[in-house]
Short mmCIF file of C-alpha atoms and ligand atoms in Angstrom, two decimals:
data_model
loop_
_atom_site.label_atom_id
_atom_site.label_comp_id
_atom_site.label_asym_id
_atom_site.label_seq_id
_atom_site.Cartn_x
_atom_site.Cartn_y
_atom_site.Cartn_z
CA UNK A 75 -14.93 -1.03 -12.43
CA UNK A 76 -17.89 -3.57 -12.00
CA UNK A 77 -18.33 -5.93 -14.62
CA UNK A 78 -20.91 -4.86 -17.14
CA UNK A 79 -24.13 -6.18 -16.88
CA UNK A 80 -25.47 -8.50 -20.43
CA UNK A 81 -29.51 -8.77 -21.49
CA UNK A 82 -29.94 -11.97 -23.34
CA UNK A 83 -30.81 -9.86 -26.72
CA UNK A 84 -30.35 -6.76 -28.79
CA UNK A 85 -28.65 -4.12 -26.48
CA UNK A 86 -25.13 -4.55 -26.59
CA UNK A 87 -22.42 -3.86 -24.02
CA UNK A 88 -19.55 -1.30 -25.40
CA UNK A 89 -15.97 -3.86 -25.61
CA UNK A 90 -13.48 -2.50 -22.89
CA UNK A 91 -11.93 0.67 -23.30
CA UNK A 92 -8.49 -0.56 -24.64
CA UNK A 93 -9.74 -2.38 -27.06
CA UNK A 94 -11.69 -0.27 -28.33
CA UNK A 95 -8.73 2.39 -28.60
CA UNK A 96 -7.02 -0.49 -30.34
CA UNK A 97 -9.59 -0.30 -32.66
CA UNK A 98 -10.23 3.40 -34.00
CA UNK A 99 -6.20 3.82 -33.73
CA UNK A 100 -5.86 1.02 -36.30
CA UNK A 101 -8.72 2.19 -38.40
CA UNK A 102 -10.47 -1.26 -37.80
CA UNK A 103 -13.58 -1.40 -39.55
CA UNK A 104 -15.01 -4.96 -38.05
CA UNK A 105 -15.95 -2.46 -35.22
CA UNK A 106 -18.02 -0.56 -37.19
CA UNK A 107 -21.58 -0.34 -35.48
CA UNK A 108 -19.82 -1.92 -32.43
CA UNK A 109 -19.31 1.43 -30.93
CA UNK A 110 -18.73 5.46 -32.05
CA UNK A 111 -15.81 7.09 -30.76
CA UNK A 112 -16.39 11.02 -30.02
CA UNK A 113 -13.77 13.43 -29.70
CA UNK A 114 -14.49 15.87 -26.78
CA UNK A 115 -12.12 18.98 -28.69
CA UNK A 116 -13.75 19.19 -32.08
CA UNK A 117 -17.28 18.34 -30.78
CA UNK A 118 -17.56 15.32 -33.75
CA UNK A 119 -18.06 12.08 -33.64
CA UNK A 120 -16.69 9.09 -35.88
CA UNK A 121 -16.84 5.29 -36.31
CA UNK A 122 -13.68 3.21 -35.94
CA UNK A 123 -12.88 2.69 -39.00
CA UNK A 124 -12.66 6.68 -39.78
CA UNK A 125 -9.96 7.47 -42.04
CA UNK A 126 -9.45 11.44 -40.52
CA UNK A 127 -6.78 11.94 -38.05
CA UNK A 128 -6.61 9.58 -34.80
CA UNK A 129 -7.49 11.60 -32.12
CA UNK A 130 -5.74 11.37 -28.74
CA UNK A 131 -7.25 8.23 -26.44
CA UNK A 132 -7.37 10.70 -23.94
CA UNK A 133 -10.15 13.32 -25.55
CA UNK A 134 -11.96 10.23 -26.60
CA UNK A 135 -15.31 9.45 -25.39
CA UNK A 136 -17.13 6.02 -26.58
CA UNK A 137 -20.94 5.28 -27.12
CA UNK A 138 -22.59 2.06 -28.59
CA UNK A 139 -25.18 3.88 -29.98
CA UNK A 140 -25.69 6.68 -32.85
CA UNK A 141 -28.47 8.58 -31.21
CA UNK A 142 -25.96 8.49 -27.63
CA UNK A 143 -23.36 10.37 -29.36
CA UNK A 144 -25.34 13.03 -30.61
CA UNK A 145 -27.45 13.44 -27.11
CA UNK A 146 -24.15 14.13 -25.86
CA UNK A 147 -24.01 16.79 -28.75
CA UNK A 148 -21.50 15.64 -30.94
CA UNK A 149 -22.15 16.46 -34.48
CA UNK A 150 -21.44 13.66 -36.93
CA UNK A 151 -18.21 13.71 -39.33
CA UNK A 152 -18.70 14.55 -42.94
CA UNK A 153 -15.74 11.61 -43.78
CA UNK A 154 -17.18 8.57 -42.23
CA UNK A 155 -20.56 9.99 -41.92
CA UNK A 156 -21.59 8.13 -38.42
CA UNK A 157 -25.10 8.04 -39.53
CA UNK A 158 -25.48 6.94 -42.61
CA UNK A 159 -27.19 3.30 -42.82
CA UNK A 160 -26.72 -0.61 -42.25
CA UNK A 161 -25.45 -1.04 -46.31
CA UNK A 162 -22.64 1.48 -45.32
CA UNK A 163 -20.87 -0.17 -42.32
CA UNK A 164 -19.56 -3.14 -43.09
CA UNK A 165 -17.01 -1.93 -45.27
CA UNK A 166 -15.64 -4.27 -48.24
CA UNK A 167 -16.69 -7.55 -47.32
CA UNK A 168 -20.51 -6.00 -47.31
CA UNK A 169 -19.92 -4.46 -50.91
CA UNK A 170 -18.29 -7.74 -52.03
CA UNK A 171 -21.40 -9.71 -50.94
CA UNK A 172 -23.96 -7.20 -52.51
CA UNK A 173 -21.70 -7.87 -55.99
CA UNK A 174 -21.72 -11.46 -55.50
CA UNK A 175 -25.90 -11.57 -55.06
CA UNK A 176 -26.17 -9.80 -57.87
CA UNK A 177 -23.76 -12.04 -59.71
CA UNK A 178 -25.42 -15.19 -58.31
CA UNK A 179 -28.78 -13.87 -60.22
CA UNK A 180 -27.22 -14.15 -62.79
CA UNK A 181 -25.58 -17.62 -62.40
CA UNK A 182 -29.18 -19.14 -61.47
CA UNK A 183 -30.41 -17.10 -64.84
CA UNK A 184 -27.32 -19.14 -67.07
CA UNK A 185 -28.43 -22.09 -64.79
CA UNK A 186 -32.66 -22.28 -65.15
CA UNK A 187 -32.17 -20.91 -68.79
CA UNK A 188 -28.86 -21.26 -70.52
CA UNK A 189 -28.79 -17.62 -71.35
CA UNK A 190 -25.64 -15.56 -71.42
CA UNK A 191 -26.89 -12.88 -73.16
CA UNK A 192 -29.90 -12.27 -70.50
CA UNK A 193 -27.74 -12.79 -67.87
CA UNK A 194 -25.58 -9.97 -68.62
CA UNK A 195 -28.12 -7.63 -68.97
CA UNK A 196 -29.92 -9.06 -66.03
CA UNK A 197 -26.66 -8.17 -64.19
CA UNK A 198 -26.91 -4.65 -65.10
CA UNK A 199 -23.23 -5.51 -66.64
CA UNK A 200 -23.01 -3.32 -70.22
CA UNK A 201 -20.54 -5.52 -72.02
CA UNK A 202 -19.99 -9.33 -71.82
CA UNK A 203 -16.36 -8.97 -71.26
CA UNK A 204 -16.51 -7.07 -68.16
CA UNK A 205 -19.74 -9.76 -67.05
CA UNK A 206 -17.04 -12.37 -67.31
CA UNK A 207 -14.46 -10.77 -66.03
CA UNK A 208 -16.60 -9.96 -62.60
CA UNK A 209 -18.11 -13.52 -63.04
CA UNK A 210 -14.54 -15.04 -62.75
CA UNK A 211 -13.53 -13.25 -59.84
CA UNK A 212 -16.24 -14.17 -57.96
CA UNK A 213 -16.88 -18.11 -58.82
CA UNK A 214 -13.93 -18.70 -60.33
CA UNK A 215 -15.50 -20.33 -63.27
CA UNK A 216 -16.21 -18.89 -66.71
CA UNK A 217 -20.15 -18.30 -67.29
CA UNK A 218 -20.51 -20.96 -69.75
CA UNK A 219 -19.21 -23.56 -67.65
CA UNK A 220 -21.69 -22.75 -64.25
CA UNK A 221 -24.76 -24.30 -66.02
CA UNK A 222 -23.07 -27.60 -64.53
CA UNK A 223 -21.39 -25.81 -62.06
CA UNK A 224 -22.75 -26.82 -58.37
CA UNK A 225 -22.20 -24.13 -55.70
CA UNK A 226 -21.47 -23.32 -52.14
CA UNK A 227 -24.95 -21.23 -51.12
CA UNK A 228 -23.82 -18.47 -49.27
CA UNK A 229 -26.37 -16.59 -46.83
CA UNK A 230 -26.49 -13.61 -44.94
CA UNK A 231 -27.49 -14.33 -41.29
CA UNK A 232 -27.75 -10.79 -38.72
CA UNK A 233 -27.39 -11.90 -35.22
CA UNK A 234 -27.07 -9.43 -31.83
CA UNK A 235 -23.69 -9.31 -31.94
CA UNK A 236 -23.19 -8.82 -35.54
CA UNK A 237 -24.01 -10.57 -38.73
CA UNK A 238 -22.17 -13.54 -40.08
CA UNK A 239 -22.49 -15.13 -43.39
CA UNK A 240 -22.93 -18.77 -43.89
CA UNK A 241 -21.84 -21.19 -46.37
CA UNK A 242 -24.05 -24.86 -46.97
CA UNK A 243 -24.07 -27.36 -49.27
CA UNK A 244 -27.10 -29.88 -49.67
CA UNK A 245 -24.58 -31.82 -47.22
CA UNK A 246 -24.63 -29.43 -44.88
CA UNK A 247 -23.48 -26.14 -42.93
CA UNK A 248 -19.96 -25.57 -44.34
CA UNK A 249 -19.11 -21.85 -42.88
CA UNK A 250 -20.29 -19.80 -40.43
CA UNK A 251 -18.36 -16.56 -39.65
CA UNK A 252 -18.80 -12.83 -38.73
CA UNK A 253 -18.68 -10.75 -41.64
CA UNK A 254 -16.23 -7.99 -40.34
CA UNK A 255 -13.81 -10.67 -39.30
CA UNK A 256 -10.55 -10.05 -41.16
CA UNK A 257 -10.20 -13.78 -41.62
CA UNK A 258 -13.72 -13.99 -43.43
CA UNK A 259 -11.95 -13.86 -46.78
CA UNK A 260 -9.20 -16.65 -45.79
CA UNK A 261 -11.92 -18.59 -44.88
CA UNK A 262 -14.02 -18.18 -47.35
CA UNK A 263 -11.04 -19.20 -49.92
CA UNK A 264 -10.56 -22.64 -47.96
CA UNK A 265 -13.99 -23.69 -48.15
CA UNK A 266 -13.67 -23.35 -51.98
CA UNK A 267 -10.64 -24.83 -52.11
CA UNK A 268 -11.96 -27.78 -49.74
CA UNK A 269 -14.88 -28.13 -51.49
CA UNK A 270 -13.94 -27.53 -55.34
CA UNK A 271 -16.86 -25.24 -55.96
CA UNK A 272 -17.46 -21.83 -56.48
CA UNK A 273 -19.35 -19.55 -54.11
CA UNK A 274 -22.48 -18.36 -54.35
CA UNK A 275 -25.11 -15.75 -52.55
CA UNK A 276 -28.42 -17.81 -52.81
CA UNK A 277 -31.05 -19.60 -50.62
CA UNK A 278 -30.44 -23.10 -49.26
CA UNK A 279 -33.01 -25.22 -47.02
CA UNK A 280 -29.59 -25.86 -44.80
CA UNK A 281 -29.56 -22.06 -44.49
CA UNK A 282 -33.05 -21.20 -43.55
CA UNK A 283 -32.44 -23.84 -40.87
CA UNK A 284 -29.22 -22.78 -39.55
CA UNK A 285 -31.09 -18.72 -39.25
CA UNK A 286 -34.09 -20.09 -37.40
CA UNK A 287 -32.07 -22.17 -35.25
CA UNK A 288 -29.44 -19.30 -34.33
CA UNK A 289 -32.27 -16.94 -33.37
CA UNK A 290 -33.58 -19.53 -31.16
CA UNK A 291 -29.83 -19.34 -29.57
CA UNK A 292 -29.77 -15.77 -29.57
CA UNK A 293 -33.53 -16.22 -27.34
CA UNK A 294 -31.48 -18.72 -25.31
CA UNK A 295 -34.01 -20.79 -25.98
CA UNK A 296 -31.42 -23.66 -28.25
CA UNK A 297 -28.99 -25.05 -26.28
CA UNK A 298 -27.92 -27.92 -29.48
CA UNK A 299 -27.88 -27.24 -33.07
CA UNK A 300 -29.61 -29.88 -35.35
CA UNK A 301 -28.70 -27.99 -38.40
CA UNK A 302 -25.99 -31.09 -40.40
CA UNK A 303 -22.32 -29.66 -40.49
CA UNK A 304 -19.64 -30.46 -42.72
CA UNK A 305 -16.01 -29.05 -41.74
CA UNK A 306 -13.47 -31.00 -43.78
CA UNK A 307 -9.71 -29.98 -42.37
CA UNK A 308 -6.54 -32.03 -41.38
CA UNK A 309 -7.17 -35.22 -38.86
CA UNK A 310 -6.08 -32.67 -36.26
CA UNK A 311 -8.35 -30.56 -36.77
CA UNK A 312 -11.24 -32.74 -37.08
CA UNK A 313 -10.35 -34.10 -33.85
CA UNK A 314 -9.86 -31.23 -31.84
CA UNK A 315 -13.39 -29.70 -33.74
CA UNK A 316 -15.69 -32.81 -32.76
CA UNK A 317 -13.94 -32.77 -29.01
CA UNK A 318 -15.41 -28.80 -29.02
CA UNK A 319 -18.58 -29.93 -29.71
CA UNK A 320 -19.03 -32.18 -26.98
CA UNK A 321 -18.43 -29.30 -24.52
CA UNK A 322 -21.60 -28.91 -22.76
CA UNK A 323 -23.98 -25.68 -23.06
CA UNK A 324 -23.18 -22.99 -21.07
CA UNK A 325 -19.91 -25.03 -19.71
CA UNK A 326 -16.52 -24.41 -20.50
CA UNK A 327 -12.89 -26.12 -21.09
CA UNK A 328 -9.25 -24.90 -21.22
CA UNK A 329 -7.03 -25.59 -24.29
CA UNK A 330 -5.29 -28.13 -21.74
CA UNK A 331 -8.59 -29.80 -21.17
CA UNK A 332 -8.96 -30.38 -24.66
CA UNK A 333 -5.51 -31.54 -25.00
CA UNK A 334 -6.24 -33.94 -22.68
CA UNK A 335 -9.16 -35.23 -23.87
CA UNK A 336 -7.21 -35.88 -27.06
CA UNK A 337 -4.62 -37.79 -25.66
CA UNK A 338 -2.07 -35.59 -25.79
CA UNK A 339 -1.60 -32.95 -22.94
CA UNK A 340 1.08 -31.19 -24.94
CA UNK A 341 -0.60 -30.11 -27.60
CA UNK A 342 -2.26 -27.29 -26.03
CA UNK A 343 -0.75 -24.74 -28.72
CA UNK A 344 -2.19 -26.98 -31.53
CA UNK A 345 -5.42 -27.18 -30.07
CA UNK A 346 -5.27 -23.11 -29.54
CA UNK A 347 -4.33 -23.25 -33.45
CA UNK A 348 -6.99 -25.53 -34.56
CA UNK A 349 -9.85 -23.69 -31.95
CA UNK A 350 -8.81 -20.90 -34.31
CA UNK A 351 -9.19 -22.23 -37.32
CA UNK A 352 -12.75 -23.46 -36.62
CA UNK A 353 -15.01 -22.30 -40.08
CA UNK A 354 -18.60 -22.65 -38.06
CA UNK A 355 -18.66 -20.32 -35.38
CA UNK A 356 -20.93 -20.72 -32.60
CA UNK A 357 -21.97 -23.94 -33.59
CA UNK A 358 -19.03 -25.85 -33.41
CA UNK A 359 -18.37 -23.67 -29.77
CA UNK A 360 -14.98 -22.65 -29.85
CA UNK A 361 -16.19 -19.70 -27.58
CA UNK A 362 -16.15 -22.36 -24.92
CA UNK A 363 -12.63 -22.74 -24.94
CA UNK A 364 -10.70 -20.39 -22.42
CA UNK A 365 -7.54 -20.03 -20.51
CA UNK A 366 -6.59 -22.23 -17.91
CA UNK A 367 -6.41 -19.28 -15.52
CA UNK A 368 -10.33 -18.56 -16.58
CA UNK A 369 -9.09 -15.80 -18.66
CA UNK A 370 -11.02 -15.86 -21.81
CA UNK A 371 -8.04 -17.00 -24.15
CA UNK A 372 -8.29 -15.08 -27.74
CA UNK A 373 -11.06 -15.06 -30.33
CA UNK A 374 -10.98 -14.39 -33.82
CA UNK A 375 -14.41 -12.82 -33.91
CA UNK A 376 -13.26 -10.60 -31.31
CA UNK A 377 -12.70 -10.84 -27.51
CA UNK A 378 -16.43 -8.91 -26.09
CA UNK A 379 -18.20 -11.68 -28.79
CA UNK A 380 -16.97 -14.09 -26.84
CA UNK A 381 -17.91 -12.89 -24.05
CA UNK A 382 -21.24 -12.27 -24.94
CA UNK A 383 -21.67 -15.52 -26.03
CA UNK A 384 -20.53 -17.19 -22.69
CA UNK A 385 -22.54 -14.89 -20.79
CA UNK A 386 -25.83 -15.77 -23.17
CA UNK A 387 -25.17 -19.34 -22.26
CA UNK A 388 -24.66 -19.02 -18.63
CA UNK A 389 -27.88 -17.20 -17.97
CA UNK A 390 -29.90 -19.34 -20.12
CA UNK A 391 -28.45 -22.52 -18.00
CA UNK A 392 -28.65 -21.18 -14.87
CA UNK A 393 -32.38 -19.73 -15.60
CA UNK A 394 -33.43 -23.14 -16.92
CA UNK A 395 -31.84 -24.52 -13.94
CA UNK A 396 -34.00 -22.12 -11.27
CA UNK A 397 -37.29 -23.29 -13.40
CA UNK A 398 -36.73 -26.76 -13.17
ZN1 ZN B 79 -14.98 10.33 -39.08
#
């Protein structure tokens, strides 16, 4: 097989075939809109995450597109329905974020205002029980206590490979992470624990910054990130996330290396832990960290992201290095 060829933007490759039968048998939905799978017997195609019976790998076809599967003539399935749009397709996490914007209307309505009572209806809530109740699970704090309430602003960023959602305080960027990732939630429930506030869909200048500056990576036109970061996590951690960032663009460093760096060639498991655990994807790189055998190591937002990103940053570098 020849490796697969990577534009800088927008088209994206199909993950390898294994992986991607790892995916539709375990119903994953993060791979929904990564790729369709189509089943060559019934003549219908599905995404991933498609609750009908797993076909067999071996009458599975895969495209990356919508509009592939169906020039190939595959009709799409009435369960998952394959064609329906971008609100559909990321699952739980995506109808947990729509709830929490239209929550977080409501908490800058109690905020600018002091009103409960417009709030609720502003919600489109019908009773101020069930408000509070929704309120609660989503900022853990009761609506009369968020006028003084400060927030984590969350924000919605897409990027080429996926969107993410990002978390900033008027410190700085606290989270960065893609949305389908199963650990989204865990993390999400450690940066309100670390920082002691509740979590909020809204706009921050920190934000605005961070999306401008990550389609300027995307371009491979950024090669450093000025956008201030705040990861709070044990001394370990800290350490082994400010080594990352010293990794070089479009360079990269085993676990080992890292280990080293630290002082402490042992620890190569901890530092694989603590790569892992790393709340701002992309800009603190943990992509750059691979097996010492130049394997690619593992990824929590998924091995072909990884990739994608390495591959980003090599061409940019090595086309900056041709114009120079
Ligand atoms: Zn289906």
């Amino acid at each position: 097989m020849t490796p697969p060829d990577f534009p800088l933007v927008d088209t994206l490759p199909l993950p390898a075939r294994p992986e991607m039968e790892r995916a539709y048998l375990n119903g994953d939905a993060s791979y929904d809109g990564v790729f369709y799978l189509a089943v060559k017997t019934t003549g219908i195609f599905c995404r991933p995450s498609c609750t009908a019976r797993k076909p067999k790998p071996e009458n599975v076809e895969f495209f990356s597109t919508v509009k592939e599967a169906m020039f190939a003539g595959y009709r799409a399935c009435l369960r998952c329905r394959p064609l329906e749009g971008e609100g559909d397709r990321h699952g739980l996490t995506f109808q947990a974020y729509c709830r929490a914007r239209r929550l977080a209307a409501a908490l800058d309505v109690i905020k600018h205002r002091g009103e409960v009572d417009e709030a609720v209806f502003d919600a489109g809530y019908e009773s101020h029980s069930g408000f509070r109740d929704a309120f609660a699970r989503v900022f853990s704090t009761a609506p009369g206590q968020a006028v003084s309430a400060d927030a984590v602003r969350l924000g919605w960023m897409d990027t080429p490979i996926g969107p993410m959602i990002a978390g900033a305080t008027d410190t700085g960027i606290n989270l960065l992470e893609f949305t389908g990732r199963r650990m989204l939630e865990a993390q999400l429930d450690t940066v309100q624990r670390r920082f002691k506030q509740p979590l909020v869909p809204a706009d921050h200048p920190h934000l605005d910054t961070l999306k401008s500056e990550l389609q300027s990576y995307f371009a491979g036109t950024l090669r450093e990130f000025s956008v201030p970061v705040v990861a709070p996590g044990t001394d370990f951690e800290e350490r082994v996330w400010a080594e990352l960032c010293k990794i070089p663009y479009g360079e990269t460093r085993s676990y080992e290396d890292v280990a080293i760096a630290l002082g402490n060639r042992a620890a190569v498991r901890a530092v694989g832990r603590a790569n892992g655990l790393n709340r701002i994807a992309i800009v603190i790189p943990c992509h750059r960290v691979v097996n010492k055998s130049g394997e690619l190591g593992g990824y929590g937002g998924g091995l072909w992201r990884k990739r994608r990103l390495l591959h980003l940053e090599k061409s940019s570098s090595s086309q900056r290095d041709m114009e120079s």
